[in-house]
C-alpha cells in the first residue's frame, strides 16, 4: 500500500480547521475521498469547495468523462504535492435554479390575464394602440381579452411548463451547484423580461395584441396568420424538445463531463438547433403579439444571448474535436 501525504493551503481567505496535510492510499483513494475529508475538517459542504493542484492550477476532478470516479493517482498528485482549497460560498443546485427561473413567468402570465380588471383601468389604454382615450370612462369595464390574447397566454404558459418538465425529467447537469446569489441574476431575465414585461403589455386592453390586424377597436388577429404562427410555435417547441432528448442521451448520468458530437435531427444542420428552435418559438409569439414592443425586446435579448452561447459552444467543440467537427454554422444556417 503506497501512502502519500498532500500539503494543503487555502486559496483566498483562510479556512477554519483546514488541515495542513492529509494522507491517502495513492493507488485506491479517489478524489471524492479528498473532498470528503476536507469537507469534514472545515465543516463545509463539499459543493462549496474548489480544490486545485499547486503544480498547474487545474481543478481536481471528481469524475471522469465516463462518469467513473477519479483516483488521486490519475490526477498526477504525488507524495508532497501541494493543493489549494477555496471556499466558493453558499451553493444552490442547478436544477433548483432552473425551476425557480421558469416558475416566475409560468405564474405571471395566467395571473396577469385573469386579473386584468384589477391591474388595468378602462382609462389607461395605451394611446399608441389606436384605441380611443376618454378620461371620463375610468369606471367603465375593460373589454374581455381577445382570442389572440388568450392564445398568447396559453402558448407562453405551455412553454414554461415544458421548461419545468425538462428541468425535472430531461436535463442532465455536468455541475451540481452554482453560487446561491446567482439565482437572483439568472431569475431576473425570466421573471422580469419574459414574465412581467411580456404579460403586462400583451394582456393590456390597449395592447396591439388586442387590436392588431386590422388595427381597429377590439378587432382580432387574422385567422390565417394566427394559425400559421401557432403551427410555427408548436413545431419549434416539439423540435426543441427533441434536441434536448438528444443532448440528454449523450451523457450517461448527472455529473458526467463526457462530451460527444451530437448528431441527428437539427444537429446535422447547426451546432445548437435547440437555440434555433427556441428563437423560432418566440418569433411566433412576436407575430401573434403584432410586433408588440415588449415581445420585440424579449426576442432580441434572448436570441442575441443564444447566438453568443451557440458560438461559444461551437468554438469549444472545434477545439475539442478538431477536424472531426465539420458543421458550418453555430445556430442559423448560412448566417451564424
Coordinates of C-alpha atoms in Angstrom, one line a residue:
X1 CA 0.0 0.0 0.0
X2 CA 1.6 3.2 -1.2
X3 CA 0.7 6.1 1.1
X4 CA 1.1 9.8 0.1
X5 CA 0.8 13.0 2.0
X6 CA -0.7 16.1 0.4
X7 CA 0.2 19.6 1.5
X8 CA -2.9 21.8 1.8
X9 CA -3.2 25.6 1.7
X10 CA -6.2 27.9 1.4
X11 CA -6.8 29.9 -1.8
X12 CA -8.0 33.3 -0.8
X13 CA -9.3 33.8 2.7
X14 CA -8.3 31.3 5.4
X15 CA -10.5 28.3 6.1
X16 CA -11.2 27.4 9.7
X17 CA -9.9 23.9 10.7
X18 CA -8.3 23.3 7.3
X19 CA -5.6 20.6 7.9
X20 CA -2.0 21.3 6.7
X21 CA -1.6 17.7 5.4
X22 CA -3.8 14.7 4.6
X23 CA -2.6 11.1 3.9
X24 CA -4.2 8.8 1.3
X25 CA -3.6 5.4 -0.3
X26 CA -2.3 6.5 -3.8
X27 CA -3.5 3.5 -5.7
X28 CA -7.0 3.2 -4.4
X29 CA -8.2 6.5 -2.9
X30 CA -10.4 8.7 -5.1
X31 CA -10.6 12.4 -5.3
X32 CA -14.1 12.1 -3.7
X33 CA -12.3 10.9 -0.5
X34 CA -10.1 14.0 -0.7
X35 CA -13.2 16.4 -1.0
X36 CA -15.0 14.5 1.8
X37 CA -12.0 14.7 4.2
X38 CA -11.6 18.4 3.6
X39 CA -15.3 19.0 4.0
X40 CA -15.3 17.0 7.2
X41 CA -12.5 19.1 8.7
X42 CA -13.8 22.5 7.6
X43 CA -17.5 21.6 8.2
X44 CA -18.3 23.0 4.7
X45 CA -20.5 21.2 2.2
X46 CA -18.1 19.8 -0.4
X47 CA -20.0 21.5 -3.2
X48 CA -18.6 24.8 -1.8
X49 CA -15.1 23.6 -2.2
X50 CA -12.8 24.0 -5.2
X51 CA -9.5 22.1 -5.0
X52 CA -6.8 22.9 -7.4
X53 CA -3.3 21.5 -8.0
X54 CA -0.4 23.6 -7.0
X55 CA 1.7 22.4 -10.0
X56 CA -0.6 23.8 -12.8
X57 CA -3.6 25.3 -11.1
X58 CA -6.0 22.8 -12.7
X59 CA -9.1 21.7 -10.7
X60 CA -9.1 18.3 -9.1
X61 CA -11.9 16.5 -10.8
X62 CA -14.3 14.1 -9.1
X63 CA -15.4 12.1 -12.1
X64 CA -14.0 11.0 -15.5
X65 CA -15.8 11.7 -18.7
X66 CA -17.4 8.2 -18.5
X67 CA -18.8 9.0 -15.1
X68 CA -16.4 6.9 -13.1
X69 CA -14.6 8.2 -10.0
X70 CA -11.1 9.7 -10.5
X71 CA -8.4 8.3 -8.3
X72 CA -5.8 10.5 -6.7
X73 CA -3.1 8.8 -8.7
X74 CA -4.9 9.7 -12.0
X75 CA -4.7 13.4 -11.2
X76 CA -0.9 13.3 -11.1
X77 CA -0.7 14.2 -7.4
X78 CA 2.2 12.5 -5.6
X79 CA 3.7 12.4 -2.2
X80 CA 4.4 16.0 -1.1
X81 CA 2.2 17.6 -3.8
X82 CA 0.7 20.9 -3.0
X83 CA -3.1 21.5 -3.3
X84 CA -5.1 24.7 -2.7
X85 CA -8.6 24.8 -1.3
X86 CA -11.1 27.7 -1.9
X87 CA -14.5 28.3 -0.4
X88 CA -16.9 29.2 -3.2
X89 CA -19.5 30.4 -0.8
X90 CA -23.1 29.2 -0.4
X91 CA -24.3 27.0 -3.3
X92 CA -27.6 26.0 -4.9
X93 CA -28.4 23.1 -7.2
X94 CA -28.6 24.0 -10.9
X95 CA -31.8 22.1 -11.1
X96 CA -33.3 24.2 -8.4
X97 CA -32.1 27.4 -10.1
X98 CA -33.9 26.4 -13.4
X99 CA -37.1 25.5 -11.5
X100 CA -37.2 28.9 -9.8
X101 CA -36.3 30.8 -13.0
X102 CA -39.2 29.3 -15.0
X103 CA -41.7 29.4 -12.2
X104 CA -41.9 33.2 -12.4
X105 CA -43.3 33.6 -16.0
X106 CA -45.2 30.3 -15.6
X107 CA -47.3 32.0 -12.8
X108 CA -47.2 35.6 -14.1
X109 CA -48.8 35.1 -17.5
X110 CA -52.0 33.5 -16.4
X111 CA -52.3 35.8 -13.3
X112 CA -52.0 38.9 -15.5
X113 CA -54.6 37.7 -17.9
X114 CA -57.2 36.7 -15.4
X115 CA -56.6 39.6 -13.0
X116 CA -56.9 42.2 -15.8
X117 CA -59.8 44.0 -14.1
X118 CA -57.6 44.6 -11.1
X119 CA -54.5 45.6 -13.0
X120 CA -55.8 47.8 -15.8
X121 CA -58.4 50.5 -15.9
X122 CA -60.5 51.5 -18.9
X123 CA -59.0 54.9 -19.0
X124 CA -55.4 53.6 -19.0
X125 CA -55.3 52.4 -22.6
X126 CA -52.1 52.9 -24.4
X127 CA -52.6 55.9 -26.7
X128 CA -50.2 54.2 -29.2
X129 CA -52.6 51.3 -29.7
X130 CA -55.1 53.4 -31.7
X131 CA -57.8 52.9 -29.1
X132 CA -59.9 55.9 -28.0
X133 CA -58.9 57.5 -24.8
X134 CA -61.6 59.1 -22.6
X135 CA -60.6 60.2 -19.1
X136 CA -64.3 60.1 -18.0
X137 CA -64.5 56.4 -18.7
X138 CA -62.3 55.4 -15.9
X139 CA -65.1 53.4 -14.3
X140 CA -66.1 51.6 -17.4
X141 CA -65.5 47.9 -17.7
X142 CA -62.4 46.9 -19.7
X143 CA -63.1 44.7 -22.7
X144 CA -62.7 40.9 -22.4
X145 CA -59.4 39.5 -23.6
X146 CA -59.3 38.8 -27.4
X147 CA -58.8 35.4 -28.8
X148 CA -55.2 36.4 -29.7
X149 CA -54.5 37.3 -26.1
X150 CA -55.9 34.0 -24.8
X151 CA -53.8 32.2 -27.3
X152 CA -50.7 34.1 -26.3
X153 CA -51.2 33.3 -22.6
X154 CA -51.8 29.6 -23.4
X155 CA -48.6 29.3 -25.5
X156 CA -46.4 31.2 -23.0
X157 CA -47.7 29.1 -20.2
X158 CA -47.2 25.9 -22.1
X159 CA -43.7 26.9 -23.0
X160 CA -42.6 27.3 -19.4
X161 CA -44.5 24.2 -18.3
X162 CA -42.4 22.4 -20.9
X163 CA -39.2 24.0 -19.5
X164 CA -40.1 22.9 -15.9
X165 CA -40.7 19.3 -17.1
X166 CA -37.4 19.2 -19.0
X167 CA -35.6 20.6 -15.9
X168 CA -37.0 17.8 -13.7
X169 CA -37.2 14.9 -16.1
X170 CA -34.9 15.5 -19.1
X171 CA -31.8 17.7 -18.4
X172 CA -28.6 16.3 -17.0
X173 CA -26.2 18.7 -15.4
X174 CA -22.4 18.4 -15.5
X175 CA -22.0 20.7 -12.5
X176 CA -24.1 20.0 -9.3
X177 CA -24.3 23.6 -8.0
X178 CA -23.7 27.2 -8.7
X179 CA -23.3 30.2 -6.3
X180 CA -26.6 30.8 -4.5
X181 CA -26.5 34.5 -5.1
X182 CA -26.6 34.0 -8.9
X183 CA -30.2 32.8 -8.7
X184 CA -31.3 36.5 -8.4
X185 CA -29.4 37.5 -11.5
X186 CA -30.5 34.4 -13.5
X187 CA -34.1 34.7 -12.5
X188 CA -34.3 38.4 -13.4
X189 CA -34.2 37.6 -17.1
X190 CA -37.2 35.3 -16.8
X191 CA -39.3 36.9 -14.1
X192 CA -38.9 40.5 -15.5
X193 CA -38.2 40.2 -19.2
X194 CA -40.3 37.2 -20.2
X195 CA -42.7 37.5 -17.2
X196 CA -43.7 41.0 -16.2
X197 CA -42.5 42.7 -19.4
X198 CA -44.4 40.4 -21.7
X199 CA -47.5 39.8 -19.6
X200 CA -48.2 43.5 -18.7
X201 CA -48.1 44.7 -22.3
X202 CA -49.6 41.6 -24.1
X203 CA -52.7 41.4 -21.9
X204 CA -53.5 45.1 -21.5
X205 CA -56.8 46.3 -23.1
X206 CA -54.9 48.7 -25.3
X207 CA -52.3 46.2 -26.4
X208 CA -51.6 45.7 -30.1
X209 CA -52.4 42.1 -29.4
X210 CA -55.9 43.2 -28.6
X211 CA -56.4 45.3 -31.7
X212 CA -54.0 44.3 -34.4
X213 CA -54.8 43.0 -37.9
X214 CA -56.7 45.1 -38.7
X215 CA -55.9 47.9 -36.3
X216 CA -59.4 48.6 -35.1
X217 CA -61.0 48.6 -31.7
X218 CA -61.1 45.1 -30.3
X219 CA -60.5 43.6 -33.8
X220 CA -58.8 40.2 -33.6
X221 CA -55.8 38.8 -35.4
X222 CA -56.3 37.5 -39.0
X223 CA -57.1 33.7 -38.5
X224 CA -54.7 32.6 -41.2
X225 CA -51.8 34.5 -39.7
X226 CA -52.8 33.2 -36.2
X227 CA -52.9 29.6 -37.2
X228 CA -49.6 29.9 -39.1
X229 CA -48.0 31.4 -36.1
X230 CA -49.4 28.7 -33.8
X231 CA -48.2 26.0 -36.2
X232 CA -44.7 27.5 -36.2
X233 CA -44.7 27.7 -32.4
X234 CA -45.8 24.1 -32.0
X235 CA -43.3 22.7 -34.5
X236 CA -40.5 24.8 -32.9
X237 CA -41.3 23.6 -29.4
X238 CA -41.5 19.9 -30.4
X239 CA -38.3 20.2 -32.3
X240 CA -36.6 21.9 -29.3
X241 CA -37.7 19.1 -27.0
X242 CA -36.3 16.5 -29.5
X243 CA -32.9 18.2 -29.4
X244 CA -32.9 18.2 -25.6
X245 CA -33.6 14.4 -25.6
X246 CA -30.6 14.0 -28.0
X247 CA -28.4 16.0 -25.6
X248 CA -29.6 14.1 -22.6
X249 CA -28.7 10.8 -24.2
X250 CA -25.1 12.0 -24.8
X251 CA -24.5 11.9 -21.0
X252 CA -24.8 8.6 -19.0
X253 CA -25.7 10.4 -15.8
X254 CA -25.8 13.7 -13.9
X255 CA -22.3 14.9 -13.1
X256 CA -20.8 13.3 -16.2
X257 CA -18.5 15.6 -18.3
X258 CA -18.4 13.2 -21.2
X259 CA -18.6 15.1 -24.5
X260 CA -19.6 13.8 -27.9
X261 CA -20.6 15.5 -31.1
X262 CA -24.4 15.5 -31.2
X263 CA -26.0 14.2 -34.3
X264 CA -29.4 13.7 -35.8
X265 CA -32.5 16.0 -36.1
X266 CA -31.3 19.6 -36.2
X267 CA -27.8 18.8 -35.2
X268 CA -26.8 17.8 -38.7
X269 CA -27.7 21.4 -39.7
X270 CA -26.2 23.6 -36.9
X271 CA -24.3 23.2 -33.7
X272 CA -27.2 24.4 -31.4
X273 CA -30.5 23.6 -33.0
X274 CA -32.1 23.8 -29.6
X275 CA -31.4 27.6 -29.6
X276 CA -32.6 27.9 -33.2
X277 CA -35.9 26.2 -32.4
X278 CA -36.3 28.2 -29.2
X279 CA -35.8 31.5 -31.1
X280 CA -38.4 30.4 -33.7
X281 CA -40.9 29.7 -31.0
X282 CA -40.5 33.2 -29.6
X283 CA -40.7 34.6 -33.2
X284 CA -44.1 33.1 -33.4
X285 CA -45.0 35.0 -30.2
X286 CA -43.8 38.2 -31.7
X287 CA -46.0 37.6 -34.8
X288 CA -49.0 36.8 -32.6
X289 CA -48.4 39.9 -30.5
X290 CA -48.5 42.0 -33.5
X291 CA -44.9 43.2 -33.2
X292 CA -45.6 44.5 -29.7
X293 CA -42.5 46.3 -28.4
X294 CA -42.3 44.1 -25.3
X295 CA -42.1 40.9 -27.5
X296 CA -39.5 42.5 -29.8
X297 CA -37.3 43.5 -26.8
X298 CA -37.5 40.0 -25.3
X299 CA -36.9 38.3 -28.7
X300 CA -33.9 40.5 -29.4
X301 CA -32.3 40.0 -26.0
X302 CA -32.9 36.2 -25.7
X303 CA -31.9 35.5 -29.3
X304 CA -28.8 37.6 -29.0
X305 CA -27.8 35.7 -25.9
X306 CA -28.4 32.4 -27.6
X307 CA -26.3 33.4 -30.6
X308 CA -23.4 34.1 -28.2
X309 CA -23.9 30.8 -26.4
X310 CA -24.0 28.9 -29.7
X311 CA -20.8 30.5 -30.9
X312 CA -19.1 29.7 -27.7
X313 CA -20.2 26.1 -27.7
X314 CA -19.2 25.7 -31.4
X315 CA -15.7 27.1 -30.5
X316 CA -15.4 24.5 -27.7
X317 CA -16.4 21.7 -30.0
X318 CA -13.9 22.7 -32.7
X319 CA -11.1 22.9 -30.1
X320 CA -12.0 19.6 -28.6
X321 CA -12.8 17.5 -31.7
X322 CA -10.6 19.3 -34.3
X323 CA -11.2 18.2 -37.9
X324 CA -13.9 15.7 -36.8
X325 CA -16.2 18.7 -36.2
X326 CA -17.5 19.7 -39.6
X327 CA -20.6 21.8 -39.0
X328 CA -20.7 25.1 -40.8
X329 CA -23.0 27.2 -38.6
X330 CA -23.5 27.5 -34.9
X331 CA -27.2 28.5 -34.8
X332 CA -28.5 30.0 -38.0
X333 CA -27.7 28.1 -41.3
X334 CA -25.7 30.2 -43.7
X335 CA -25.7 33.2 -41.4
X336 CA -24.3 32.4 -37.9

